Short mmCIF file of C-alpha atoms in Angstrom, two decimals:
data_model
loop_
_atom_site.label_atom_id
_atom_site.label_comp_id
_atom_site.label_asym_id
_atom_site.label_seq_id
_atom_site.Cartn_x
_atom_site.Cartn_y
_atom_site.Cartn_z
CA MET A 1 0.00 0.00 0.00
CA GLU A 2 2.87 2.33 0.87
CA ASN A 3 4.44 1.73 -2.56
CA VAL A 4 1.10 2.31 -4.35
CA PHE A 5 0.42 5.64 -2.60
CA SER A 6 4.04 6.74 -2.98
CA TYR A 7 3.85 6.10 -6.73
CA ILE A 8 0.54 7.94 -7.14
CA ILE A 9 1.84 10.93 -5.18
CA SER A 10 5.06 10.99 -7.21
CA LEU A 11 2.98 11.70 -10.32
CA GLY A 12 2.43 15.27 -9.06
CA ALA A 13 -0.79 17.19 -8.58
CA SER A 14 -1.43 17.77 -12.31
CA VAL A 15 -1.58 13.98 -12.97
CA MET A 16 -2.60 12.69 -9.55
CA MET A 17 -5.66 14.90 -9.16
CA PRO A 18 -7.35 14.08 -12.53
CA ILE A 19 -6.98 10.35 -11.75
CA ILE A 20 -8.33 10.73 -8.21
CA PHE A 21 -11.21 13.01 -9.17
CA THR A 22 -12.18 10.80 -12.11
CA ILE A 23 -12.32 7.82 -9.72
CA ILE A 24 -14.29 9.87 -7.17
CA GLY A 25 -16.70 10.97 -9.90
CA LEU A 26 -17.33 7.36 -10.98
CA CYS A 27 -17.76 6.23 -7.36
CA ILE A 28 -20.44 8.85 -6.69
CA GLY A 29 -22.41 7.97 -9.81
CA MET A 30 -21.21 10.39 -12.51
CA ASN A 31 -20.89 8.97 -16.00
CA PHE A 32 -17.35 8.37 -17.23
CA GLY A 33 -17.27 11.32 -19.64
CA LYS A 34 -18.31 13.91 -17.06
CA ALA A 35 -16.04 12.42 -14.39
CA LEU A 36 -13.06 12.43 -16.76
CA ARG A 37 -13.74 15.99 -17.91
CA SER A 38 -14.00 17.23 -14.30
CA GLY A 39 -10.75 15.50 -13.40
CA LEU A 40 -8.94 16.89 -16.44
CA TYR A 41 -10.13 20.45 -15.71
CA VAL A 42 -8.63 20.14 -12.23
CA GLY A 43 -5.40 18.76 -13.72
CA VAL A 44 -5.20 21.57 -16.27
CA GLY A 45 -5.85 24.04 -13.46
CA PHE A 46 -2.82 22.69 -11.57
CA VAL A 47 -0.72 22.90 -14.76
CA GLY A 48 -1.81 26.51 -15.22
CA LEU A 49 -1.09 27.28 -11.58
CA GLY A 50 2.34 25.68 -11.98
CA ILE A 51 3.06 27.84 -15.02
CA VAL A 52 2.08 31.01 -13.18
CA THR A 53 4.12 29.96 -10.14
CA ALA A 54 7.09 29.33 -12.42
CA LEU A 55 6.65 32.82 -13.93
CA LEU A 56 7.18 34.29 -10.48
CA THR A 57 9.92 32.00 -9.21
CA THR A 58 11.90 31.76 -12.48
CA ASN A 59 11.82 35.44 -13.39
CA PHE A 60 12.04 36.99 -9.93
CA SER A 61 14.48 34.62 -8.21
CA ASP A 62 17.59 36.11 -9.84
CA PRO A 63 16.60 39.80 -9.31
CA LEU A 64 15.78 39.12 -5.66
CA THR A 65 19.05 37.23 -5.18
CA LEU A 66 20.80 40.17 -6.83
CA ILE A 67 19.12 42.55 -4.37
CA SER A 68 20.43 40.34 -1.55
CA GLN A 69 23.97 40.61 -2.94
CA ILE A 70 23.84 44.35 -3.70
CA TYR A 71 22.69 45.25 -0.22
CA HIS A 72 24.83 42.57 1.53
CA LEU A 73 21.93 40.72 3.12
CA GLN A 74 23.07 37.86 5.36
CA LEU A 75 20.09 35.49 5.41
CA ASN A 76 21.13 31.83 5.45
CA VAL A 77 17.78 30.03 5.43
CA PHE A 78 17.23 29.15 1.77
CA ASP A 79 13.66 29.36 0.42
CA MET A 80 12.93 25.87 -0.90
CA GLY A 81 9.30 26.70 -1.79
CA TRP A 82 6.31 24.37 -1.49
CA PRO A 83 7.77 21.64 -3.80
CA ALA A 84 10.45 20.88 -1.19
CA ALA A 85 7.92 20.89 1.65
CA ALA A 86 5.67 18.53 -0.31
CA ALA A 87 8.64 16.30 -1.21
CA VAL A 88 9.63 16.03 2.45
CA ALA A 89 6.00 15.42 3.38
CA TYR A 90 5.22 12.62 0.95
CA ASN A 91 8.63 10.90 0.78
CA THR A 92 8.65 9.74 4.39
CA ALA A 93 7.00 6.88 6.25
CA VAL A 94 4.44 9.39 7.57
CA GLY A 95 3.52 10.77 4.16
CA ALA A 96 3.29 7.39 2.44
CA LEU A 97 0.04 6.44 4.19
CA ILE A 98 -1.27 9.88 5.16
CA ILE A 99 -4.17 9.82 2.67
CA PRO A 100 -5.87 6.55 3.77
CA ILE A 101 -5.25 7.29 7.47
CA CYS A 102 -6.70 10.80 7.26
CA LEU A 103 -9.68 9.59 5.23
CA GLY A 104 -10.35 7.04 7.97
CA VAL A 105 -10.20 9.78 10.62
CA ASN A 106 -12.58 11.87 8.50
CA VAL A 107 -15.13 9.01 8.36
CA LEU A 108 -14.93 8.51 12.15
CA MET A 109 -15.47 12.23 12.76
CA LEU A 110 -18.47 12.25 10.44
CA LEU A 111 -19.99 9.26 12.23
CA THR A 112 -19.42 10.83 15.67
CA LYS A 113 -20.77 14.20 14.41
CA THR A 114 -17.60 16.05 15.32
CA THR A 115 -17.33 17.40 11.78
CA ARG A 116 -19.54 18.06 8.77
CA THR A 117 -16.71 18.28 6.27
CA VAL A 118 -15.87 15.55 3.76
CA ASN A 119 -12.33 16.51 2.79
CA ILE A 120 -11.73 15.58 -0.84
CA ASP A 121 -8.87 18.09 -1.28
CA LEU A 122 -6.46 15.15 -1.37
CA TRP A 123 -3.41 16.89 -2.83
CA ASN A 124 -3.25 19.32 0.09
CA TYR A 125 -2.97 16.41 2.52
CA TRP A 126 0.75 17.11 2.15
CA HIS A 127 0.34 19.86 4.78
CA PHE A 128 -0.59 17.25 7.39
CA ALA A 129 2.17 14.95 6.19
CA PHE A 130 4.70 17.81 6.37
CA ILE A 131 4.22 18.64 10.03
CA GLY A 132 4.06 14.92 10.77
CA ALA A 133 7.34 14.37 8.90
CA VAL A 134 9.19 17.18 10.70
CA VAL A 135 8.04 15.92 14.12
CA TYR A 136 8.92 12.37 13.00
CA PHE A 137 12.55 13.47 12.50
CA VAL A 138 12.57 15.60 15.67
CA PHE A 139 11.97 12.41 17.65
CA GLY A 140 14.54 10.29 15.80
CA GLU A 141 12.25 8.90 13.08
CA ASN A 142 9.51 7.92 15.52
CA LEU A 143 6.34 7.04 13.58
CA VAL A 144 4.03 7.40 16.58
CA TRP A 145 5.03 11.04 17.10
CA GLY A 146 4.86 11.73 13.36
CA TYR A 147 1.34 10.38 12.93
CA PHE A 148 0.23 12.04 16.18
CA ALA A 149 1.25 15.48 14.86
CA ALA A 150 -0.34 14.85 11.43
CA ILE A 151 -3.65 13.52 12.81
CA VAL A 152 -4.02 16.26 15.43
CA CYS A 153 -3.51 18.85 12.69
CA TYR A 154 -6.05 17.06 10.47
CA MET A 155 -8.76 16.82 13.16
CA PHE A 156 -8.33 20.46 14.19
CA THR A 157 -8.47 21.53 10.53
CA LEU A 158 -11.75 19.68 9.91
CA VAL A 159 -13.37 21.40 12.92
CA VAL A 160 -12.23 24.87 11.80
CA ALA A 161 -13.43 24.09 8.26
CA ASP A 162 -16.92 23.67 9.75
CA LEU A 163 -16.68 26.82 11.87
CA THR A 164 -15.59 29.00 8.92
CA ALA A 165 -17.88 27.41 6.31
CA SER A 166 -20.93 29.67 6.68
CA LYS A 167 -18.93 32.91 6.36
CA PHE A 168 -16.94 31.47 3.45
CA GLN A 169 -20.13 30.49 1.61
CA ARG A 170 -21.80 33.86 2.17
CA PHE A 171 -18.78 35.86 0.99
CA TYR A 172 -17.93 33.93 -2.19
CA GLU A 173 -20.60 33.43 -4.83
CA GLY A 174 -21.41 29.89 -5.93
CA MET A 175 -19.68 28.21 -2.98
CA ASP A 176 -22.78 26.83 -1.22
CA GLY A 177 -22.00 23.62 0.66
CA ILE A 178 -18.22 24.13 0.36
CA SER A 179 -15.67 24.41 3.18
CA VAL A 180 -11.87 24.83 3.11
CA PRO A 181 -10.01 22.19 5.17
CA GLN A 182 -6.55 23.48 4.28
CA PRO A 183 -4.49 24.29 7.40
CA PHE A 184 -2.24 26.93 5.82
CA CYS A 185 -5.26 29.10 4.88
CA GLN A 186 -6.96 28.45 8.19
CA SER A 187 -3.95 29.50 10.25
CA PHE A 188 -4.59 33.15 9.31
CA VAL A 189 -8.10 33.16 10.75
CA PRO A 190 -6.94 33.65 14.40
CA PHE A 191 -4.83 36.64 13.30
CA THR A 192 -7.83 38.05 11.44
CA LEU A 193 -10.16 37.75 14.42
CA CYS A 194 -7.67 39.36 16.82
CA ILE A 195 -6.57 42.22 14.56
CA ASN A 196 -10.15 42.91 13.42
CA TRP A 197 -11.16 43.21 17.09
CA VAL A 198 -8.42 45.80 17.67
CA LEU A 199 -9.15 47.78 14.49
CA GLU A 200 -12.87 47.95 15.34
CA ARG A 201 -11.93 49.87 18.48
CA ILE A 202 -9.78 52.52 16.74
CA PRO A 203 -11.92 55.66 16.13
CA GLY A 204 -12.10 56.54 12.46
CA PHE A 205 -10.31 53.40 11.34
CA ASN A 206 -13.38 51.30 12.06
CA ARG A 207 -15.22 53.26 9.36
CA LEU A 208 -12.48 52.92 6.75
CA ASP A 209 -13.78 50.55 4.08
CA ILE A 210 -11.76 50.14 0.89
CA ASP A 211 -12.39 47.08 -1.27
CA ALA A 212 -10.76 46.19 -4.56
CA GLU A 213 -13.62 47.67 -6.60
CA GLY A 214 -13.42 50.88 -4.56
CA LEU A 215 -9.70 50.99 -5.25
CA LYS A 216 -10.40 50.82 -8.97
CA LYS A 217 -12.91 53.66 -8.73
CA LYS A 218 -10.56 55.83 -6.67
CA PHE A 219 -7.37 55.27 -8.65
CA GLY A 220 -8.83 54.34 -12.02
CA VAL A 221 -6.62 52.07 -14.10
CA LEU A 222 -3.85 52.30 -11.45
CA GLY A 223 -6.10 50.45 -9.01
CA GLU A 224 -6.46 47.37 -11.21
CA PRO A 225 -4.45 44.26 -10.19
CA LEU A 226 -2.99 44.02 -13.72
CA VAL A 227 -1.52 47.53 -13.61
CA LEU A 228 -0.47 47.23 -9.96
CA GLY A 229 1.35 44.05 -10.92
CA VAL A 230 3.28 45.87 -13.64
CA ILE A 231 4.23 48.63 -11.18
CA VAL A 232 5.40 46.25 -8.43
CA GLY A 233 7.38 44.10 -10.88
CA ALA A 234 9.08 47.14 -12.37
CA LEU A 235 9.95 48.47 -8.89
CA ILE A 236 11.69 45.19 -8.04
CA GLY A 237 13.69 45.54 -11.27
CA LEU A 238 14.70 49.09 -10.36
CA VAL A 239 15.81 48.12 -6.85
CA ALA A 240 17.83 45.25 -8.37
CA GLN A 241 19.49 47.85 -10.65
CA LEU A 242 18.49 46.02 -13.83
CA ASP A 243 18.50 47.68 -17.22
CA VAL A 244 15.32 49.17 -18.72
CA LYS A 245 14.54 46.10 -20.86
CA LYS A 246 14.70 43.64 -17.95
CA THR A 247 12.85 46.01 -15.61
CA LEU A 248 9.96 46.38 -18.05
CA PHE A 249 9.91 42.62 -18.61
CA LEU A 250 9.58 42.00 -14.86
CA GLY A 251 6.73 44.49 -14.74
CA VAL A 252 4.81 42.83 -17.56
CA THR A 253 5.50 39.37 -16.08
CA MET A 254 4.05 40.35 -12.69
CA GLY A 255 1.06 41.91 -14.47
CA ALA A 256 0.55 38.67 -16.39
CA VAL A 257 0.50 36.67 -13.16
CA MET A 258 -2.18 38.94 -11.70
CA GLU A 259 -4.29 38.64 -14.84
CA LEU A 260 -3.89 34.90 -15.32
CA ILE A 261 -4.65 33.76 -11.76
CA PRO A 262 -8.43 34.53 -11.94
CA ARG A 263 -8.68 32.79 -15.31
CA ILE A 264 -6.94 29.69 -13.97
CA THR A 265 -9.18 29.52 -10.90
CA LYS A 266 -12.16 29.23 -13.26
CA LEU A 267 -10.72 25.91 -14.45
CA PHE A 268 -10.74 24.60 -10.87
CA ILE A 269 -14.33 25.73 -10.46
CA ASP A 270 -15.37 24.10 -13.76
CA GLY A 271 -13.73 20.84 -12.67
CA LEU A 272 -14.64 20.69 -9.00
CA MET A 273 -18.19 22.03 -8.94
CA PRO A 274 -19.84 19.10 -10.84
CA ILE A 275 -18.16 16.68 -8.42
CA SER A 276 -19.16 18.86 -5.47
CA GLU A 277 -22.80 19.00 -6.59
CA LYS A 278 -22.96 15.24 -7.20
CA THR A 279 -21.26 14.56 -3.84
CA LYS A 280 -23.84 16.77 -2.10
CA GLU A 281 -26.66 14.80 -3.74
CA LEU A 282 -25.14 11.51 -2.56
CA VAL A 283 -24.47 12.86 0.94
CA ASP A 284 -28.05 14.15 1.21
CA LYS A 285 -29.33 10.65 0.49
CA ARG A 286 -26.91 8.91 2.85
CA PHE A 287 -27.28 11.46 5.64
CA HIS A 288 -31.02 11.95 5.09
CA GLY A 289 -30.78 15.62 4.16
CA LYS A 290 -28.48 16.59 7.05
CA LYS A 291 -26.00 19.37 6.34
CA VAL A 292 -22.59 18.16 5.13
CA TYR A 293 -19.81 20.30 3.65
CA ILE A 294 -17.54 19.28 0.79
CA GLY A 295 -13.94 20.19 1.60
CA MET A 296 -12.31 21.81 -1.44
CA SER A 297 -9.01 23.45 -2.37
CA PRO A 298 -8.69 27.20 -1.67
CA ALA A 299 -7.44 27.47 -5.27
CA LEU A 300 -11.16 27.86 -6.10
CA VAL A 301 -11.19 31.44 -4.84
CA ILE A 302 -7.63 32.81 -5.05
CA GLY A 303 -8.65 34.92 -8.05
CA HIS A 304 -10.68 37.34 -5.87
CA PRO A 305 -9.69 40.98 -6.64
CA THR A 306 -8.82 41.77 -2.99
CA THR A 307 -6.54 38.72 -2.88
CA LEU A 308 -4.69 39.93 -5.97
CA VAL A 309 -4.31 43.52 -4.72
CA CYS A 310 -3.14 42.50 -1.23
CA THR A 311 -0.71 39.95 -2.66
CA LEU A 312 0.86 42.67 -4.80
CA LEU A 313 1.14 45.08 -1.89
CA LEU A 314 2.59 42.42 0.41
CA ILE A 315 5.32 41.17 -1.93
CA PRO A 316 7.62 44.23 -1.55
CA THR A 317 6.61 44.67 2.11
CA TYR A 318 7.36 41.03 2.87
CA LEU A 319 10.83 41.37 1.35
CA VAL A 320 11.64 44.54 3.30
CA ILE A 321 10.44 43.00 6.58
CA ALA A 322 12.53 39.87 5.93
CA VAL A 323 15.62 42.07 5.60
CA VAL A 324 15.12 44.28 8.68
CA LEU A 325 13.37 41.91 11.12
CA PRO A 326 15.68 41.07 14.05
CA GLY A 327 16.29 37.33 14.44
CA ASN A 328 15.04 36.43 10.97
CA GLN A 329 17.26 34.36 8.67
CA PHE A 330 14.73 33.62 5.89
CA LEU A 331 14.52 35.53 2.59
CA PRO A 332 11.34 34.57 0.70
CA LEU A 333 11.91 33.87 -2.99
CA ALA A 334 10.25 30.71 -4.29
CA SER A 335 7.49 31.06 -1.68
CA LEU A 336 6.21 34.37 -3.03
CA ALA A 337 3.74 32.54 -5.27
CA GLY A 338 2.15 31.08 -2.14
CA LEU A 339 1.06 34.52 -0.90
CA PHE A 340 -2.23 34.10 -2.78
CA TYR A 341 -3.21 31.40 -0.28
CA LEU A 342 -3.10 33.70 2.75
CA PHE A 343 -6.44 35.24 1.93
CA PRO A 344 -9.25 32.76 1.04
CA LEU A 345 -10.46 32.45 4.66
CA MET A 346 -9.30 35.90 5.70
CA LEU A 347 -11.56 37.86 3.32
CA PRO A 348 -14.90 36.61 4.71
CA TYR A 349 -13.92 38.15 8.08
CA THR A 350 -12.39 41.38 6.73
CA LYS A 351 -15.32 41.58 4.25
CA GLY A 352 -12.89 42.20 1.43
CA ASN A 353 -11.50 45.36 3.04
CA VAL A 354 -8.10 45.88 1.40
CA VAL A 355 -6.55 47.84 4.29
CA ARG A 356 -7.60 45.36 6.98
CA THR A 357 -6.64 42.35 4.89
CA TYR A 358 -3.22 43.86 4.17
CA LEU A 359 -2.57 44.58 7.88
CA VAL A 360 -3.59 41.07 8.94
CA GLY A 361 -1.34 39.56 6.27
CA LEU A 362 1.54 41.80 7.35
CA VAL A 363 1.38 40.74 11.01
CA ALA A 364 0.94 37.04 10.13
CA LEU A 365 3.90 37.08 7.73
CA LEU A 366 6.10 38.90 10.24
CA LEU A 367 5.56 36.16 12.83
CA GLY A 368 5.82 33.54 10.09
CA LEU A 369 9.40 34.61 9.32
CA TRP A 370 10.40 33.73 12.89
CA PHE A 371 8.49 30.44 12.65
CA VAL A 372 10.43 29.47 9.51
CA THR A 373 13.77 30.47 11.07
CA ILE A 374 13.13 28.45 14.24
CA MET A 375 11.96 25.36 12.34
CA ALA A 376 14.78 25.54 9.77
CA PRO A 377 17.27 23.11 11.46
CA ASP A 378 14.69 20.31 11.70
CA PHE A 379 13.30 21.05 8.21
CA THR A 380 16.90 20.84 6.93
CA GLN A 381 17.44 17.47 8.58
CA ALA A 382 14.20 16.14 7.10
CA ALA A 383 15.00 17.47 3.60
CA ALA A 384 18.57 16.13 3.70
CA THR A 385 17.35 12.66 4.73
CA VAL A 386 14.72 12.59 1.99
CA PHE A 387 17.26 13.72 -0.63
CA ARG A 388 19.80 11.13 0.51
CA GLU A 389 17.30 8.28 0.39
CA THR A 390 15.26 9.24 -2.70
CA GLY A 391 17.44 11.58 -4.75
CA ASP A 392 14.47 13.96 -5.14
CA LYS A 393 16.11 17.24 -6.22
CA ALA A 394 13.20 19.27 -4.84
CA ALA A 395 14.51 18.34 -1.37
CA GLN A 396 18.17 19.20 -2.09
CA VAL A 397 19.39 21.95 0.26
CA PRO A 398 22.19 24.18 -1.15
CA GLU A 399 25.51 23.77 0.66
CA GLY A 400 25.98 26.26 3.48
CA PHE A 401 22.25 26.95 3.85
CA GLU A 402 19.39 25.68 5.96
CA ALA A 403 16.00 24.81 4.45
CA GLY A 404 12.92 26.98 4.81
CA SER A 405 9.59 27.61 3.12
CA MET A 406 6.70 29.95 3.76
CA ASP A 407 4.26 27.21 2.74
CA PHE A 408 3.14 25.73 6.05
CA ALA A 409 6.55 26.17 7.73
CA SER A 410 5.33 29.72 8.51
CA SER A 411 1.85 28.51 9.47
CA LEU A 412 0.55 29.12 13.01
CA TYR A 413 -0.92 25.59 13.09
CA GLY A 414 2.30 23.95 11.96
CA PHE A 415 4.50 25.94 14.33
CA VAL A 416 2.31 25.41 17.40
CA ILE A 417 2.21 21.63 16.82
CA TYR A 418 5.97 21.53 16.14
CA ALA A 419 6.82 23.64 19.21
CA ALA A 420 4.45 21.76 21.53
CA CYS A 421 5.90 18.38 20.51
CA LYS A 422 9.57 19.44 20.43
CA TRP A 423 9.74 21.51 23.61
CA GLY A 424 6.76 20.15 25.51
CA ALA A 425 7.07 16.45 24.62
CA TYR A 426 4.33 14.54 26.46
CA ILE A 427 3.00 17.65 28.22
CA GLY A 428 2.82 19.52 24.92
CA ALA A 429 1.23 16.53 23.20
CA GLY A 430 -1.34 16.28 26.00
CA ALA A 431 -2.20 19.98 25.67
CA LEU A 432 -2.60 19.60 21.89
CA LEU A 433 -4.82 16.57 22.32
CA LEU A 434 -7.02 18.26 24.93
CA ALA A 435 -7.38 21.40 22.79
CA THR A 436 -8.30 19.34 19.73
CA LEU A 437 -10.79 17.13 21.57
CA GLY A 438 -12.30 20.23 23.18
CA MET A 439 -12.80 21.82 19.75
CA MET A 440 -14.32 18.58 18.43
CA LEU A 441 -16.80 18.35 21.33
CA TRP A 442 -17.72 22.02 20.92
CA ASN A 443 -18.29 21.46 17.22
CA ARG A 444 -20.43 18.39 18.01
CA ARG A 445 -22.64 20.52 20.27
CA LEU A 446 -23.08 23.07 17.49
CA ILE A 447 -23.92 20.33 14.96
CA LEU A 448 -26.46 18.66 17.27
CA ARG A 449 -28.06 22.01 18.11
CA ASP A 450 -28.34 22.91 14.43
CA GLU A 451 -29.82 19.50 13.57
CA LYS A 452 -32.39 19.95 16.35
CA LEU A 453 -33.39 23.37 15.00
CA GLN A 454 -33.68 21.96 11.48
CA ALA A 455 -35.86 19.10 12.74
CA GLU A 456 -38.12 21.54 14.61
CA LYS A 457 -38.51 23.67 11.46
CA ALA A 458 -39.44 20.59 9.45
CA LEU A 459 -42.31 19.75 11.80
#
């Protein structure tokens, strides 16, 4: 089984997901043609997302490295990006069986009414495998600790997916019955709640409401993500002291990324929504009309205008903070493409307000830089072991550097689980378990109360 899952995962998201979603489609009663088409749309979406990610990482890596050299920046945690994190996650004993184990946990939680989410976002299971793999190496390749960390993260994520589902569905059009069980996105919700609470109590600021459409109206063409992308890309070229040709090229490239992202997300929607609708029909029959959410990838909504604008504004800010932040050793390069994923669950709480969303992202990223720096030695050990045993170049750490990645290494969820296990050992593990079980029981109370209300309305 380990060899089978390892092989499937090694195919990559663009091949793995069409196969999985075609199989899921057939299992839930879709005809072969529709199931295949849905799966292929998802696969093409991942290819498109990979191309856009490559546009950022390929074209901006050298200018940003040049900036580091020009201004003598001494940051020795190398940005490996999400491919390295996923390689470490799936190429260990923890990652090999993470999908069937987590699916089993999901079924148990559905049966015990501690969640309403059916998580079919299988590719992003690498987040759970990643934190499990790092803890696995922290404890000398101990499988029990590795699976403990992964499963705790998974259970907590399913509960939060339920708790954020209603706001998510109200904010984004066409997302009825969908939740987002992706821990990286979810880890920004606590920051959003806390910072929103503070901003609401600042006179004048609590009335400041600027959304992406308002930005367009106020600044005209300069407020559009496409044009903002060109400006930000060109500014990076100027700071890197590139010639006019290369500076303009960077500007147009960044503009292209901002324009292409919304178009690519439509492919995910076209592929996932038929499966989602059919799954909801099946779930309604099996669960006798009781409310169940379909857990989907946040890639469905990363094309929102506020996401694009805030990503653009945060890229230069993120780089400046990385340089001046005391104690930080991480310079984000390959991870910049992952900034889009900060916002899917943040926007429903900030109501698309650009200023609030930007401030929340700024604080979360600032803390995330320290998280990455602290986790770097254990991430490096995990990556080096995976590279030695598998030869996967995605996990190869450059000589003289430590490994880091914004993608989940900077996540609040990932860091709390890592820190609790590493420094708290059994006490930390006990605290994590109690917190997770407490959240599950609270969620069960909410589910039972809602089912009771629905039953009363039906009478």
